[in-house]
Amino acid sequence: MSSRKRKSSKFKKIAIEWLKWISAIVPVLAFIYILYYYKQLDFLKKDEEVKSVTTVLDTKDSAKLAEAIQKNKINTDIKIVENEWHLVGGVAIHNMLVENKSGRSAKSFEAEFKYLSDTQEALTTKVITIKRELPAGKSTKITDLSVGFVNNGAVGCDTKVVTAKF
């Protein structure tokens, strides 16, 4: 009978060790699965670099651009649907969603950013060229777009598409 006791105690020791390891590994695997299921593992993917050219305009140039916008009806084809922005050390960083309703894909486009004060006065107006392809009939998300230095008193930002190259 003593041999049975030894075998059962040996089995218990091994079973307890296995149970310890399984109880440590299962929660970690469950956590990783939850991250995968809710698509929170995006930080592992490498983001595309956004290439842009910043051009600062004075008020005279902005007035001419406003007339050019009315002549070209590009605003009906390409629109900036969402625009989130914040200042990082005086530099404006934008995340925006651009919708292309035209039948052709656009190779690049110029966007006008008008930064507003508390009283809705235009503090700064900037036009930049964004070299990002916009597929026809689809929306494209552009993240971490640097527009350049902006007045710290800027509270809001109006954006619109000026021109596009198809």
Short mmCIF file of C-alpha atoms in Angstrom, two decimals:
data_model
loop_
_atom_site.label_atom_id
_atom_site.label_comp_id
_atom_site.label_asym_id
_atom_site.label_seq_id
_atom_site.Cartn_x
_atom_site.Cartn_y
_atom_site.Cartn_z
CA MET A 1 0.00 0.00 0.00
CA SER A 2 2.84 2.36 0.59
CA SER A 3 3.69 2.29 -3.11
CA ARG A 4 0.21 3.56 -3.98
CA LYS A 5 0.59 6.47 -1.63
CA ARG A 6 3.84 7.46 -3.22
CA LYS A 7 2.38 7.31 -6.72
CA SER A 8 -0.66 9.37 -5.79
CA SER A 9 1.45 11.98 -3.97
CA LYS A 10 3.81 12.16 -6.95
CA PHE A 11 0.81 12.62 -9.26
CA LYS A 12 -0.55 15.38 -6.99
CA LYS A 13 2.76 17.22 -7.05
CA ILE A 14 2.93 17.09 -10.85
CA ALA A 15 -0.76 18.04 -11.18
CA ILE A 16 -0.28 21.04 -8.87
CA GLU A 17 2.74 22.24 -10.86
CA TRP A 18 0.79 21.94 -14.12
CA LEU A 19 -2.18 23.74 -12.58
CA LYS A 20 0.08 26.61 -11.47
CA TRP A 21 1.52 27.02 -14.97
CA ILE A 22 -1.87 26.80 -16.67
CA SER A 23 -3.43 29.32 -14.25
CA ALA A 24 -0.59 31.72 -15.09
CA ILE A 25 -0.71 31.30 -18.87
CA VAL A 26 -4.48 31.20 -19.52
CA PRO A 27 -5.20 34.81 -18.32
CA VAL A 28 -2.35 36.16 -20.45
CA LEU A 29 -3.66 34.34 -23.53
CA ALA A 30 -7.20 35.54 -22.77
CA PHE A 31 -5.94 39.14 -22.53
CA ILE A 32 -4.10 38.87 -25.86
CA TYR A 33 -7.23 37.39 -27.47
CA ILE A 34 -9.37 40.27 -26.16
CA LEU A 35 -6.89 42.79 -27.61
CA TYR A 36 -7.00 40.96 -30.95
CA TYR A 37 -10.82 40.70 -30.95
CA TYR A 38 -11.32 44.43 -30.29
CA LYS A 39 -8.56 45.33 -32.80
CA GLN A 40 -6.32 47.03 -30.25
CA LEU A 41 -3.09 45.59 -31.67
CA ASP A 42 -2.80 48.35 -34.32
CA PHE A 43 0.32 49.71 -32.61
CA LEU A 44 2.23 46.76 -34.07
CA LYS A 45 1.57 47.96 -37.65
CA LYS A 46 3.86 50.56 -39.14
CA ASP A 47 2.05 53.79 -40.12
CA GLU A 48 2.55 55.37 -43.51
CA GLU A 49 4.46 58.63 -43.50
CA VAL A 50 2.42 61.62 -44.65
CA LYS A 51 4.42 63.83 -46.96
CA SER A 52 3.28 67.43 -47.24
CA VAL A 53 4.53 70.83 -48.27
CA THR A 54 3.62 73.86 -46.15
CA THR A 55 3.00 77.19 -47.87
CA VAL A 56 2.18 80.28 -45.80
CA LEU A 57 -0.07 82.77 -47.56
CA ASP A 58 -0.77 86.37 -46.73
CA THR A 59 -4.28 87.85 -46.85
CA LYS A 60 -4.00 88.95 -50.49
CA ASP A 61 -3.20 85.43 -51.66
CA SER A 62 -6.06 84.00 -49.58
CA ALA A 63 -8.57 86.32 -51.27
CA LYS A 64 -7.39 85.13 -54.69
CA LEU A 65 -7.68 81.53 -53.56
CA ALA A 66 -11.26 82.13 -52.40
CA GLU A 67 -12.18 83.35 -55.90
CA ALA A 68 -10.46 80.33 -57.46
CA ILE A 69 -12.43 78.02 -55.20
CA GLN A 70 -15.73 79.46 -56.40
CA LYS A 71 -14.67 79.03 -60.03
CA ASN A 72 -13.62 75.42 -59.52
CA LYS A 73 -16.36 73.38 -57.99
CA ILE A 74 -13.93 70.95 -56.46
CA ASN A 75 -15.67 71.26 -53.09
CA THR A 76 -18.60 69.21 -54.35
CA ASP A 77 -16.29 66.35 -55.38
CA ILE A 78 -13.70 66.27 -52.60
CA LYS A 79 -14.60 67.24 -49.04
CA ILE A 80 -12.92 67.11 -45.66
CA VAL A 81 -15.58 65.33 -43.64
CA GLU A 82 -13.87 65.17 -40.22
CA ASN A 83 -11.06 67.29 -38.87
CA GLU A 84 -9.51 66.85 -35.43
CA TRP A 85 -6.53 68.99 -34.50
CA HIS A 86 -4.37 69.90 -31.54
CA LEU A 87 -1.30 72.02 -30.85
CA VAL A 88 2.02 70.42 -29.94
CA GLY A 89 4.52 73.11 -29.00
CA GLY A 90 2.84 75.64 -31.30
CA VAL A 91 2.68 73.21 -34.27
CA ALA A 92 -0.79 72.19 -35.46
CA ILE A 93 -1.25 68.42 -35.92
CA HIS A 94 -4.38 67.28 -37.82
CA ASN A 95 -6.20 63.96 -38.18
CA MET A 96 -8.83 64.16 -40.89
CA LEU A 97 -11.13 62.10 -43.07
CA VAL A 98 -11.27 63.15 -46.74
CA GLU A 99 -14.12 61.96 -48.96
CA ASN A 100 -13.74 61.72 -52.76
CA LYS A 101 -17.16 61.62 -54.47
CA SER A 102 -15.80 62.06 -57.99
CA GLY A 103 -15.46 59.23 -60.48
CA ARG A 104 -11.67 59.64 -60.71
CA SER A 105 -8.99 59.07 -58.10
CA ALA A 106 -7.02 62.13 -57.05
CA LYS A 107 -3.21 61.94 -56.89
CA SER A 108 -2.84 64.91 -54.51
CA PHE A 109 -4.84 67.87 -53.24
CA GLU A 110 -4.37 71.25 -51.63
CA ALA A 111 -6.21 72.01 -48.41
CA GLU A 112 -6.77 75.40 -46.79
CA PHE A 113 -6.61 75.62 -43.00
CA LYS A 114 -8.11 78.77 -41.48
CA TYR A 115 -7.37 79.07 -37.74
CA LEU A 116 -9.96 81.09 -35.82
CA SER A 117 -9.88 83.04 -32.56
CA ASP A 118 -12.55 83.18 -29.82
CA THR A 119 -14.49 85.77 -31.84
CA GLN A 120 -14.29 83.66 -35.03
CA GLU A 121 -11.74 85.99 -36.65
CA ALA A 122 -9.19 84.38 -38.94
CA LEU A 123 -5.81 84.44 -37.18
CA THR A 124 -3.81 82.47 -39.73
CA THR A 125 -4.59 80.90 -43.08
CA LYS A 126 -2.37 78.18 -44.49
CA VAL A 127 -2.60 76.15 -47.69
CA ILE A 128 -0.66 72.90 -47.93
CA THR A 129 -0.33 70.27 -50.64
CA ILE A 130 -1.06 66.75 -49.45
CA LYS A 131 0.45 64.11 -51.71
CA ARG A 132 -1.81 61.19 -50.86
CA GLU A 133 -3.90 59.24 -53.34
CA LEU A 134 -7.66 59.50 -52.82
CA PRO A 135 -9.50 56.54 -54.42
CA ALA A 136 -12.67 57.34 -56.36
CA GLY A 137 -15.89 57.12 -54.36
CA LYS A 138 -14.14 56.35 -51.04
CA SER A 139 -13.07 58.09 -47.85
CA THR A 140 -9.41 58.25 -46.84
CA LYS A 141 -8.12 58.88 -43.32
CA ILE A 142 -5.03 61.06 -43.01
CA THR A 143 -3.33 61.05 -39.60
CA ASP A 144 -0.58 63.10 -37.96
CA LEU A 145 -0.54 65.82 -40.61
CA SER A 146 1.68 68.73 -39.55
CA VAL A 147 0.51 72.10 -40.86
CA GLY A 148 3.19 74.22 -39.21
CA PHE A 149 3.39 76.89 -36.53
CA VAL A 150 0.07 78.41 -35.45
CA ASN A 151 -0.85 81.21 -33.07
CA ASN A 152 -1.47 79.83 -29.57
CA GLY A 153 -4.72 81.85 -29.45
CA ALA A 154 -6.30 79.64 -32.12
CA VAL A 155 -9.48 77.99 -30.87
CA GLY A 156 -11.04 76.57 -34.03
CA CYS A 157 -10.05 75.55 -37.53
CA ASP A 158 -12.05 75.66 -40.76
CA THR A 159 -10.77 73.39 -43.52
CA LYS A 160 -11.63 73.04 -47.17
CA VAL A 161 -10.15 71.54 -50.30
CA VAL A 162 -8.81 74.15 -52.71
CA THR A 163 -7.58 72.15 -55.70
CA ALA A 164 -6.92 68.54 -56.62
CA LYS A 165 -4.78 66.80 -59.23
CA PHE A 166 -6.47 63.85 -60.87
#
